[in-house]
Amino acid sequence: MMLVPCPNCGPRNSSDLRYVGESHSRPNPNTATPEEWRTYLYMEDNPAGPLKETWYCRSGCRQYFTAVRNTSTNEFENHPLPGAKIGSVDPSFHYVSESKSVEGNQ
Amino acid sequence: MSDFASSVTKTYPEAADAALTLTDVSATAKTLIRADITAAAAQDLGVAFGASRVVDGTLVAATRPTEWVVLGPEPQVAAYVAAVSDAGHVSKVDFTHGRALFRITGADAAKVLEKVCSIDWADNMMPDGAVVSASLAKVTCDIIRNDVGDARSYFIMSDRSSGQYLFDAILDAGDEFNMGVAP
């Protein structure tokens, strides 16, 4: 299992995410030459080492994010934002357990 | 919701007194609210991504960074949602009929979930009130920890089309823990 550090959800199994691809700057469509546009769309660097990638957290927060992965070791060099993991939310927002059973209409 | 029909259509032997139970509570009213986190609605909802709270007889859960689900009896949900500000980019959709909702309750509930989902269910990662969206038995679900008294309990919400499959998958995972179906 490969853990991918989603900045919103925390470390997640890679099967919960979709690999979008290498992260490149999009050229200006008004000024880019066909060669530049083709390179942007189809050519990849594919280095053996750190690579800036885009991932989509499809089962979690449904957000796109950028991560740097070492393609030789599958280790991620960036980590989730501090305080972004599940359960580290403001305690004042937490559910108060005195009043329960909201399901109705049964 | 008198015309509501659950996606779980099979019948099961009831075991309300089992130590670990699974209940189909799909008839619970559910409203989805989407809003920018800077909108007044986000302030009204008052709960950040990954958490939930009970307010005015409803359970408000932040299931995505810009998405909330309000659960509860229909009148309370309708009243609460109506009071949430409409200013800015806000949408409110009653999707009661579009989602299946189950409750799993018992000390072994987390052990069942960890068989079918890769989330860390430890108390420090998933305390009472925490909300997570994840793949559960290969179905994308919103899961809300909502303990009942001292008993560990989770709401599990999925698309209606996966409801029957998911119910059976959870029951299958809970078989070794003597899980029963509660009414």
PDB file of C-alpha atoms in Angstrom:
ATOM      1  CA  MET A   1       0.000   0.000   0.000  1.00  0.00           C
ATOM      2  CA  MET A   2       1.315   3.452  -0.916  1.00  0.00           C
ATOM      3  CA  LEU A   3       0.249   6.310   1.353  1.00  0.00           C
ATOM      4  CA  VAL A   4      -0.397   9.607  -0.409  1.00  0.00           C
ATOM      5  CA  PRO A   5      -0.400  12.731   1.790  1.00  0.00           C
ATOM      6  CA  CYS A   6      -3.615  14.587   0.958  1.00  0.00           C
ATOM      7  CA  PRO A   7      -3.373  18.094   2.470  1.00  0.00           C
ATOM      8  CA  ASN A   8      -7.019  17.912   3.562  1.00  0.00           C
ATOM      9  CA  CYS A   9      -7.567  14.277   4.530  1.00  0.00           C
ATOM     10  CA  GLY A  10      -4.119  13.251   5.689  1.00  0.00           C
ATOM     11  CA  PRO A  11      -2.295  10.111   4.521  1.00  0.00           C
ATOM     12  CA  ARG A  12      -4.555   7.982   2.341  1.00  0.00           C
ATOM     13  CA  ASN A  13      -4.200   4.717   0.489  1.00  0.00           C
ATOM     14  CA  SER A  14      -3.329   5.526  -3.130  1.00  0.00           C
ATOM     15  CA  SER A  15      -6.395   3.531  -4.225  1.00  0.00           C
ATOM     16  CA  ASP A  16      -8.515   6.313  -2.683  1.00  0.00           C
ATOM     17  CA  LEU A  17      -6.935   8.817  -5.074  1.00  0.00           C
ATOM     18  CA  ARG A  18      -6.430   9.207  -8.782  1.00  0.00           C
ATOM     19  CA  TYR A  19      -3.030   9.940 -10.246  1.00  0.00           C
ATOM     20  CA  VAL A  20      -3.500  12.867 -12.619  1.00  0.00           C
ATOM     21  CA  GLY A  21       0.043  13.155 -13.910  1.00  0.00           C
ATOM     22  CA  GLU A  22       3.163  15.249 -13.828  1.00  0.00           C
ATOM     23  CA  SER A  23       2.535  18.822 -12.816  1.00  0.00           C
ATOM     24  CA  HIS A  24       3.587  21.276 -15.524  1.00  0.00           C
ATOM     25  CA  SER A  25       2.847  24.944 -16.047  1.00  0.00           C
ATOM     26  CA  ARG A  26       0.197  25.377 -18.727  1.00  0.00           C
ATOM     27  CA  PRO A  27       1.480  27.517 -21.596  1.00  0.00           C
ATOM     28  CA  ASN A  28      -0.480  30.525 -22.749  1.00  0.00           C
ATOM     29  CA  PRO A  29      -2.812  29.131 -25.457  1.00  0.00           C
ATOM     30  CA  ASN A  30      -2.710  32.495 -27.265  1.00  0.00           C
ATOM     31  CA  THR A  31       1.034  32.531 -27.687  1.00  0.00           C
ATOM     32  CA  ALA A  32       2.174  28.885 -27.457  1.00  0.00           C
ATOM     33  CA  THR A  33       3.521  27.269 -30.604  1.00  0.00           C
ATOM     34  CA  PRO A  34       2.098  23.879 -31.656  1.00  0.00           C
ATOM     35  CA  GLU A  35       5.339  22.274 -30.487  1.00  0.00           C
ATOM     36  CA  GLU A  36       5.045  23.861 -27.052  1.00  0.00           C
ATOM     37  CA  TRP A  37       1.406  22.813 -26.786  1.00  0.00           C
ATOM     38  CA  ARG A  38       2.181  19.254 -27.866  1.00  0.00           C
ATOM     39  CA  THR A  39       5.021  19.062 -25.353  1.00  0.00           C
ATOM     40  CA  TYR A  40       2.685  20.272 -22.604  1.00  0.00           C
ATOM     41  CA  LEU A  41      -0.001  17.742 -23.497  1.00  0.00           C
ATOM     42  CA  TYR A  42       1.977  14.621 -24.296  1.00  0.00           C
ATOM     43  CA  MET A  43       5.614  14.788 -23.202  1.00  0.00           C
ATOM     44  CA  GLU A  44       6.655  13.796 -19.690  1.00  0.00           C
ATOM     45  CA  ASP A  45       9.971  14.174 -17.876  1.00  0.00           C
ATOM     46  CA  ASN A  46       9.693  10.786 -16.099  1.00  0.00           C
ATOM     47  CA  PRO A  47      12.771  11.295 -13.904  1.00  0.00           C
ATOM     48  CA  ALA A  48      14.165   8.709 -11.494  1.00  0.00           C
ATOM     49  CA  GLY A  49      13.903  10.898  -8.430  1.00  0.00           C
ATOM     50  CA  PRO A  50      11.756  13.764  -7.114  1.00  0.00           C
ATOM     51  CA  LEU A  51       8.808  14.568  -9.363  1.00  0.00           C
ATOM     52  CA  LYS A  52       6.104  17.187  -8.908  1.00  0.00           C
ATOM     53  CA  GLU A  53       2.740  15.498  -9.523  1.00  0.00           C
ATOM     54  CA  THR A  54      -0.959  16.284  -9.410  1.00  0.00           C
ATOM     55  CA  TRP A  55      -3.299  13.943  -7.506  1.00  0.00           C
ATOM     56  CA  TYR A  56      -7.078  13.910  -7.114  1.00  0.00           C
ATOM     57  CA  CYS A  57      -8.556  12.800  -3.783  1.00  0.00           C
ATOM     58  CA  ARG A  58     -11.583  11.088  -5.303  1.00  0.00           C
ATOM     59  CA  SER A  59     -12.830   9.203  -2.227  1.00  0.00           C
ATOM     60  CA  GLY A  60     -11.989  11.894   0.287  1.00  0.00           C
ATOM     61  CA  CYS A  61     -12.134  15.653  -0.092  1.00  0.00           C
ATOM     62  CA  ARG A  62     -12.516  15.605  -3.899  1.00  0.00           C
ATOM     63  CA  GLN A  63      -9.811  18.219  -4.278  1.00  0.00           C
ATOM     64  CA  TYR A  64      -6.810  18.326  -6.596  1.00  0.00           C
ATOM     65  CA  PHE A  65      -3.438  18.883  -4.982  1.00  0.00           C
ATOM     66  CA  THR A  66       0.241  18.873  -5.853  1.00  0.00           C
ATOM     67  CA  ALA A  67       2.741  16.538  -4.236  1.00  0.00           C
ATOM     68  CA  VAL A  68       6.424  15.772  -4.760  1.00  0.00           C
ATOM     69  CA  ARG A  69       7.115  12.022  -5.003  1.00  0.00           C
ATOM     70  CA  ASN A  70      10.451  10.310  -5.355  1.00  0.00           C
ATOM     71  CA  THR A  71       9.752   7.926  -8.226  1.00  0.00           C
ATOM     72  CA  SER A  72      12.623   5.666  -7.147  1.00  0.00           C
ATOM     73  CA  THR A  73      11.369   5.100  -3.597  1.00  0.00           C
ATOM     74  CA  ASN A  74       7.690   6.160  -3.783  1.00  0.00           C
ATOM     75  CA  GLU A  75       8.297   8.415  -0.788  1.00  0.00           C
ATOM     76  CA  PHE A  76       6.553  11.788  -0.710  1.00  0.00           C
ATOM     77  CA  GLU A  77       8.678  14.754   0.208  1.00  0.00           C
ATOM     78  CA  ASN A  78       5.841  17.014   1.259  1.00  0.00           C
ATOM     79  CA  HIS A  79       3.453  16.218   4.067  1.00  0.00           C
ATOM     80  CA  PRO A  80      -0.119  17.163   4.941  1.00  0.00           C
ATOM     81  CA  LEU A  81      -0.618  20.642   6.245  1.00  0.00           C
ATOM     82  CA  PRO A  82      -0.362  20.853  10.035  1.00  0.00           C
ATOM     83  CA  GLY A  83      -3.744  20.498  11.625  1.00  0.00           C
ATOM     84  CA  ALA A  84      -5.338  19.143   8.487  1.00  0.00           C
ATOM     85  CA  LYS A  85      -5.666  15.531   9.594  1.00  0.00           C
ATOM     86  CA  ILE A  86      -8.990  14.068  10.557  1.00  0.00           C
ATOM     87  CA  GLY A  87      -9.817  14.640  14.179  1.00  0.00           C
ATOM     88  CA  SER A  88      -7.621  17.658  14.682  1.00  0.00           C
ATOM     89  CA  VAL A  89     -10.503  20.063  14.238  1.00  0.00           C
ATOM     90  CA  ASP A  90     -11.525  22.811  16.598  1.00  0.00           C
ATOM     91  CA  PRO A  91     -12.878  21.014  19.715  1.00  0.00           C
ATOM     92  CA  SER A  92     -15.605  23.618  20.053  1.00  0.00           C
ATOM     93  CA  PHE A  93     -17.071  22.294  16.824  1.00  0.00           C
ATOM     94  CA  HIS A  94     -17.172  18.739  18.064  1.00  0.00           C
ATOM     95  CA  TYR A  95     -20.353  16.870  18.485  1.00  0.00           C
ATOM     96  CA  VAL A  96     -21.666  17.097  22.014  1.00  0.00           C
ATOM     97  CA  SER A  97     -22.653  13.617  23.072  1.00  0.00           C
ATOM     98  CA  GLU A  98     -25.476  14.536  25.449  1.00  0.00           C
ATOM     99  CA  SER A  99     -28.222  14.730  22.834  1.00  0.00           C
ATOM    100  CA  LYS A 100     -28.203  11.782  20.472  1.00  0.00           C
ATOM    101  CA  SER A 101     -30.365   9.901  18.035  1.00  0.00           C
ATOM    102  CA  VAL A 102     -31.052  12.291  15.222  1.00  0.00           C
ATOM    103  CA  GLU A 103     -32.405   9.622  12.920  1.00  0.00           C
ATOM    104  CA  GLY A 104     -36.125   9.893  12.625  1.00  0.00           C
ATOM    105  CA  ASN A 105     -38.921   9.327  10.176  1.00  0.00           C
ATOM    106  CA  GLN A 106     -38.684   5.589  10.798  1.00  0.00           C
TER     107      GLN A 106
ATOM    108  CA  MET B   1     -41.297  11.031   4.031  1.00  0.00           C
ATOM    109  CA  SER B   2     -44.190   8.600   4.035  1.00  0.00           C
ATOM    110  CA  ASP B   3     -43.361   7.612   0.444  1.00  0.00           C
ATOM    111  CA  PHE B   4     -39.747   6.850   1.213  1.00  0.00           C
ATOM    112  CA  ALA B   5     -38.495   3.424   0.164  1.00  0.00           C
ATOM    113  CA  SER B   6     -35.083   2.284   1.318  1.00  0.00           C
ATOM    114  CA  SER B   7     -32.552   0.863  -1.103  1.00  0.00           C
ATOM    115  CA  VAL B   8     -32.184  -2.076   1.292  1.00  0.00           C
ATOM    116  CA  THR B   9     -35.018  -4.317   0.162  1.00  0.00           C
ATOM    117  CA  LYS B  10     -33.941  -7.700   1.524  1.00  0.00           C
ATOM    118  CA  THR B  11     -35.307  -8.833   4.856  1.00  0.00           C
ATOM    119  CA  TYR B  12     -33.043 -10.041   7.620  1.00  0.00           C
ATOM    120  CA  PRO B  13     -33.626 -11.772  10.957  1.00  0.00           C
ATOM    121  CA  GLU B  14     -33.713  -9.034  13.540  1.00  0.00           C
ATOM    122  CA  ALA B  15     -31.265  -9.124  16.418  1.00  0.00           C
ATOM    123  CA  ALA B  16     -31.903  -5.895  18.275  1.00  0.00           C
ATOM    124  CA  ASP B  17     -30.190  -7.189  21.418  1.00  0.00           C
ATOM    125  CA  ALA B  18     -26.942  -8.121  19.657  1.00  0.00           C
ATOM    126  CA  ALA B  19     -23.792  -6.484  21.015  1.00  0.00           C
ATOM    127  CA  LEU B  20     -22.970  -5.247  17.527  1.00  0.00           C
ATOM    128  CA  THR B  21     -25.788  -4.032  15.317  1.00  0.00           C
ATOM    129  CA  LEU B  22     -26.317  -2.645  11.845  1.00  0.00           C
ATOM    130  CA  THR B  23     -29.395  -0.521  11.244  1.00  0.00           C
ATOM    131  CA  ASP B  24     -30.826   0.870   8.044  1.00  0.00           C
ATOM    132  CA  VAL B  25     -31.740   4.476   8.841  1.00  0.00           C
ATOM    133  CA  SER B  26     -31.989   5.624   5.233  1.00  0.00           C
ATOM    134  CA  ALA B  27     -35.332   7.300   5.899  1.00  0.00           C
ATOM    135  CA  THR B  28     -33.559   9.984   7.917  1.00  0.00           C
ATOM    136  CA  ALA B  29     -33.936  13.331   6.153  1.00  0.00           C
ATOM    137  CA  LYS B  30     -30.702  14.424   4.477  1.00  0.00           C
ATOM    138  CA  THR B  31     -29.900  17.778   2.941  1.00  0.00           C
ATOM    139  CA  LEU B  32     -26.691  18.648   1.136  1.00  0.00           C
ATOM    140  CA  ILE B  33     -25.377  22.197   1.431  1.00  0.00           C
ATOM    141  CA  ARG B  34     -22.539  23.447  -0.735  1.00  0.00           C
ATOM    142  CA  ALA B  35     -21.025  26.814  -0.018  1.00  0.00           C
ATOM    143  CA  ASP B  36     -17.785  28.689  -0.242  1.00  0.00           C
ATOM    144  CA  ILE B  37     -15.981  28.619   3.085  1.00  0.00           C
ATOM    145  CA  THR B  38     -16.044  32.420   3.110  1.00  0.00           C
ATOM    146  CA  ALA B  39     -19.829  32.530   2.631  1.00  0.00           C
ATOM    147  CA  ALA B  40     -22.132  33.411   5.484  1.00  0.00           C
ATOM    148  CA  ALA B  41     -23.601  29.912   5.225  1.00  0.00           C
ATOM    149  CA  ALA B  42     -20.290  28.402   6.320  1.00  0.00           C
ATOM    150  CA  GLN B  43     -20.373  30.567   9.424  1.00  0.00           C
ATOM    151  CA  ASP B  44     -23.978  29.566  10.080  1.00  0.00           C
ATOM    152  CA  LEU B  45     -23.129  25.885   9.774  1.00  0.00           C
ATOM    153  CA  GLY B  46     -20.273  26.469  12.209  1.00  0.00           C
ATOM    154  CA  VAL B  47     -18.393  23.242  11.678  1.00  0.00           C
ATOM    155  CA  ALA B  48     -15.143  22.672   9.830  1.00  0.00           C
ATOM    156  CA  PHE B  49     -14.238  19.902   7.394  1.00  0.00           C
ATOM    157  CA  GLY B  50     -13.809  16.629   9.239  1.00  0.00           C
ATOM    158  CA  ALA B  51     -16.141  17.408  12.127  1.00  0.00           C
ATOM    159  CA  SER B  52     -19.815  17.406  13.023  1.00  0.00           C
ATOM    160  CA  ARG B  53     -22.082  18.855  15.642  1.00  0.00           C
ATOM    161  CA  VAL B  54     -25.663  18.573  16.828  1.00  0.00           C
ATOM    162  CA  VAL B  55     -27.707  21.718  16.551  1.00  0.00           C
ATOM    163  CA  ASP B  56     -31.460  22.238  16.728  1.00  0.00           C
ATOM    164  CA  GLY B  57     -32.125  18.495  16.686  1.00  0.00           C
ATOM    165  CA  THR B  58     -30.067  17.902  13.563  1.00  0.00           C
ATOM    166  CA  LEU B  59     -26.605  16.513  12.937  1.00  0.00           C
ATOM    167  CA  VAL B  60     -24.501  18.848  10.805  1.00  0.00           C
ATOM    168  CA  ALA B  61     -21.478  17.132   9.273  1.00  0.00           C
ATOM    169  CA  ALA B  62     -18.778  18.770   7.170  1.00  0.00           C
ATOM    170  CA  THR B  63     -18.087  16.025   4.641  1.00  0.00           C
ATOM    171  CA  ARG B  64     -15.911  18.028   2.220  1.00  0.00           C
ATOM    172  CA  PRO B  65     -14.053  21.337   2.533  1.00  0.00           C
ATOM    173  CA  THR B  66     -17.015  23.162   0.956  1.00  0.00           C
ATOM    174  CA  GLU B  67     -19.785  20.643   1.568  1.00  0.00           C
ATOM    175  CA  TRP B  68     -22.030  19.895   4.528  1.00  0.00           C
ATOM    176  CA  VAL B  69     -24.727  17.282   5.159  1.00  0.00           C
ATOM    177  CA  VAL B  70     -27.590  17.929   7.563  1.00  0.00           C
ATOM    178  CA  LEU B  71     -29.257  14.813   8.999  1.00  0.00           C
ATOM    179  CA  GLY B  72     -32.265  14.405  11.245  1.00  0.00           C
ATOM    180  CA  PRO B  73     -36.040  14.314  11.406  1.00  0.00           C
ATOM    181  CA  GLU B  74     -37.524  16.073   8.394  1.00  0.00           C
ATOM    182  CA  PRO B  75     -39.148  19.060  10.150  1.00  0.00           C
ATOM    183  CA  GLN B  76     -36.003  19.911  12.087  1.00  0.00           C
ATOM    184  CA  VAL B  77     -33.784  19.535   9.036  1.00  0.00           C
ATOM    185  CA  ALA B  78     -36.075  21.704   6.923  1.00  0.00           C
ATOM    186  CA  ALA B  79     -36.193  24.402   9.600  1.00  0.00           C
ATOM    187  CA  TYR B  80     -32.462  24.359  10.165  1.00  0.00           C
ATOM    188  CA  VAL B  81     -31.576  24.439   6.456  1.00  0.00           C
ATOM    189  CA  ALA B  82     -34.005  27.301   5.841  1.00  0.00           C
ATOM    190  CA  ALA B  83     -32.218  29.331   8.492  1.00  0.00           C
ATOM    191  CA  VAL B  84     -28.811  28.910   6.827  1.00  0.00           C
ATOM    192  CA  SER B  85     -27.872  32.020   4.874  1.00  0.00           C
ATOM    193  CA  ASP B  86     -28.378  31.974   1.091  1.00  0.00           C
ATOM    194  CA  ALA B  87     -25.941  34.835   0.510  1.00  0.00           C
ATOM    195  CA  GLY B  88     -23.205  34.163  -2.018  1.00  0.00           C
ATOM    196  CA  HIS B  89     -22.614  30.877  -3.799  1.00  0.00           C
ATOM    197  CA  VAL B  90     -24.779  28.493  -1.799  1.00  0.00           C
ATOM    198  CA  SER B  91     -26.839  25.497  -2.882  1.00  0.00           C
ATOM    199  CA  LYS B  92     -29.162  23.371  -0.771  1.00  0.00           C
ATOM    200  CA  VAL B  93     -30.474  20.049  -2.044  1.00  0.00           C
ATOM    201  CA  ASP B  94     -32.697  17.558  -0.249  1.00  0.00           C
ATOM    202  CA  PHE B  95     -31.143  14.259  -1.288  1.00  0.00           C
ATOM    203  CA  THR B  96     -32.911  11.989   1.172  1.00  0.00           C
ATOM    204  CA  HIS B  97     -34.006   9.674  -1.628  1.00  0.00           C
ATOM    205  CA  GLY B  98     -30.584   9.648  -3.246  1.00  0.00           C
ATOM    206  CA  ARG B  99     -28.516   8.378  -0.360  1.00  0.00           C
ATOM    207  CA  ALA B 100     -28.454   5.276   1.802  1.00  0.00           C
ATOM    208  CA  LEU B 101     -27.705   5.740   5.490  1.00  0.00           C
ATOM    209  CA  PHE B 102     -26.755   3.038   7.957  1.00  0.00           C
ATOM    210  CA  ARG B 103     -25.736   3.042  11.584  1.00  0.00           C
ATOM    211  CA  ILE B 104     -23.300   0.520  13.000  1.00  0.00           C
ATOM    212  CA  THR B 105     -23.175   0.395  16.788  1.00  0.00           C
ATOM    213  CA  GLY B 106     -21.096  -1.634  19.198  1.00  0.00           C
ATOM    214  CA  ALA B 107     -17.674  -1.952  20.734  1.00  0.00           C
ATOM    215  CA  ASP B 108     -16.423  -3.901  17.711  1.00  0.00           C
ATOM    216  CA  ALA B 109     -17.767  -1.418  15.149  1.00  0.00           C
ATOM    217  CA  ALA B 110     -14.295  -0.120  14.326  1.00  0.00           C
ATOM    218  CA  LYS B 111     -12.998  -3.666  13.884  1.00  0.00           C
ATOM    219  CA  VAL B 112     -15.677  -4.265  11.276  1.00  0.00           C
ATOM    220  CA  LEU B 113     -14.917  -1.037   9.462  1.00  0.00           C
ATOM    221  CA  GLU B 114     -11.183  -1.643   9.388  1.00  0.00           C
ATOM    222  CA  LYS B 115     -11.849  -4.847   7.429  1.00  0.00           C
ATOM    223  CA  VAL B 116     -13.413  -2.911   4.574  1.00  0.00           C
ATOM    224  CA  CYS B 117     -11.830   0.545   4.803  1.00  0.00           C
ATOM    225  CA  SER B 118      -8.229   1.739   5.101  1.00  0.00           C
ATOM    226  CA  ILE B 119      -8.959   4.634   7.463  1.00  0.00           C
ATOM    227  CA  ASP B 120      -7.320   4.698  10.901  1.00  0.00           C
ATOM    228  CA  TRP B 121     -10.254   4.262  13.315  1.00  0.00           C
ATOM    229  CA  ALA B 122      -8.229   4.878  16.489  1.00  0.00           C
ATOM    230  CA  ASP B 123      -9.875   7.287  18.929  1.00  0.00           C
ATOM    231  CA  ASN B 124      -7.191   9.933  18.495  1.00  0.00           C
ATOM    232  CA  MET B 125      -7.689   9.939  14.722  1.00  0.00           C
ATOM    233  CA  MET B 126     -11.451   9.403  14.596  1.00  0.00           C
ATOM    234  CA  PRO B 127     -12.974  10.691  17.842  1.00  0.00           C
ATOM    235  CA  ASP B 128     -16.685  11.030  18.522  1.00  0.00           C
ATOM    236  CA  GLY B 129     -17.987  13.662  16.118  1.00  0.00           C
ATOM    237  CA  ALA B 130     -15.293  13.200  13.492  1.00  0.00           C
ATOM    238  CA  VAL B 131     -16.301  12.929   9.842  1.00  0.00           C
ATOM    239  CA  VAL B 132     -14.394  11.205   7.064  1.00  0.00           C
ATOM    240  CA  SER B 133     -15.013  10.448   3.413  1.00  0.00           C
ATOM    241  CA  ALA B 134     -13.390   7.291   2.184  1.00  0.00           C
ATOM    242  CA  SER B 135     -13.726   4.160   0.127  1.00  0.00           C
ATOM    243  CA  LEU B 136     -15.607   1.546   2.177  1.00  0.00           C
ATOM    244  CA  ALA B 137     -15.931  -1.856   0.503  1.00  0.00           C
ATOM    245  CA  LYS B 138     -14.921  -0.004  -2.687  1.00  0.00           C
ATOM    246  CA  VAL B 139     -17.857   2.413  -2.336  1.00  0.00           C
ATOM    247  CA  THR B 140     -17.208   6.095  -1.650  1.00  0.00           C
ATOM    248  CA  CYS B 141     -18.914   6.852   1.662  1.00  0.00           C
ATOM    249  CA  ASP B 142     -19.255   9.608   4.197  1.00  0.00           C
ATOM    250  CA  ILE B 143     -18.699   8.209   7.682  1.00  0.00           C
ATOM    251  CA  ILE B 144     -19.626  10.103  10.828  1.00  0.00           C
ATOM    252  CA  ARG B 145     -18.712   8.885  14.271  1.00  0.00           C
ATOM    253  CA  ASN B 146     -21.744   9.476  16.442  1.00  0.00           C
ATOM    254  CA  ASP B 147     -21.480   7.492  19.675  1.00  0.00           C
ATOM    255  CA  VAL B 148     -24.654   6.450  21.432  1.00  0.00           C
ATOM    256  CA  GLY B 149     -24.103   6.824  25.152  1.00  0.00           C
ATOM    257  CA  ASP B 150     -20.913   4.898  25.827  1.00  0.00           C
ATOM    258  CA  ALA B 151     -21.306   2.728  22.730  1.00  0.00           C
ATOM    259  CA  ARG B 152     -19.141   3.352  19.699  1.00  0.00           C
ATOM    260  CA  SER B 153     -21.344   4.141  16.704  1.00  0.00           C
ATOM    261  CA  TYR B 154     -20.918   5.346  13.140  1.00  0.00           C
ATOM    262  CA  PHE B 155     -23.229   6.662  10.464  1.00  0.00           C
ATOM    263  CA  ILE B 156     -22.316   5.372   7.014  1.00  0.00           C
ATOM    264  CA  MET B 157     -23.781   7.186   4.022  1.00  0.00           C
ATOM    265  CA  SER B 158     -23.402   6.176   0.394  1.00  0.00           C
ATOM    266  CA  ASP B 159     -25.137   6.615  -2.916  1.00  0.00           C
ATOM    267  CA  ARG B 160     -28.507   4.925  -2.928  1.00  0.00           C
ATOM    268  CA  SER B 161     -27.526   2.691  -5.834  1.00  0.00           C
ATOM    269  CA  SER B 162     -24.851   1.053  -3.669  1.00  0.00           C
ATOM    270  CA  GLY B 163     -27.051   0.731  -0.580  1.00  0.00           C
ATOM    271  CA  GLN B 164     -28.039  -2.922  -0.754  1.00  0.00           C
ATOM    272  CA  TYR B 165     -24.547  -4.036  -1.732  1.00  0.00           C
ATOM    273  CA  LEU B 166     -22.958  -1.970   1.034  1.00  0.00           C
ATOM    274  CA  PHE B 167     -25.404  -3.231   3.669  1.00  0.00           C
ATOM    275  CA  ASP B 168     -24.584  -6.836   2.743  1.00  0.00           C
ATOM    276  CA  ALA B 169     -20.849  -6.119   2.585  1.00  0.00           C
ATOM    277  CA  ILE B 170     -20.856  -4.648   6.101  1.00  0.00           C
ATOM    278  CA  LEU B 171     -22.944  -7.544   7.396  1.00  0.00           C
ATOM    279  CA  ASP B 172     -20.486  -9.977   5.839  1.00  0.00           C
ATOM    280  CA  ALA B 173     -17.557  -8.155   7.459  1.00  0.00           C
ATOM    281  CA  GLY B 174     -19.356  -8.174  10.799  1.00  0.00           C
ATOM    282  CA  ASP B 175     -20.215 -11.861  10.707  1.00  0.00           C
ATOM    283  CA  GLU B 176     -17.166 -12.880  12.739  1.00  0.00           C
ATOM    284  CA  PHE B 177     -18.192 -10.361  15.406  1.00  0.00           C
ATOM    285  CA  ASN B 178     -21.773 -11.714  15.545  1.00  0.00           C
ATOM    286  CA  MET B 179     -23.235  -8.589  14.048  1.00  0.00           C
ATOM    287  CA  GLY B 180     -27.020  -8.482  13.932  1.00  0.00           C
ATOM    288  CA  VAL B 181     -29.519  -6.355  12.069  1.00  0.00           C
ATOM    289  CA  ALA B 182     -31.439  -4.042  14.347  1.00  0.00           C
ATOM    290  CA  PRO B 183     -34.776  -2.494  13.378  1.00  0.00           C
TER     291      PRO B 183
END
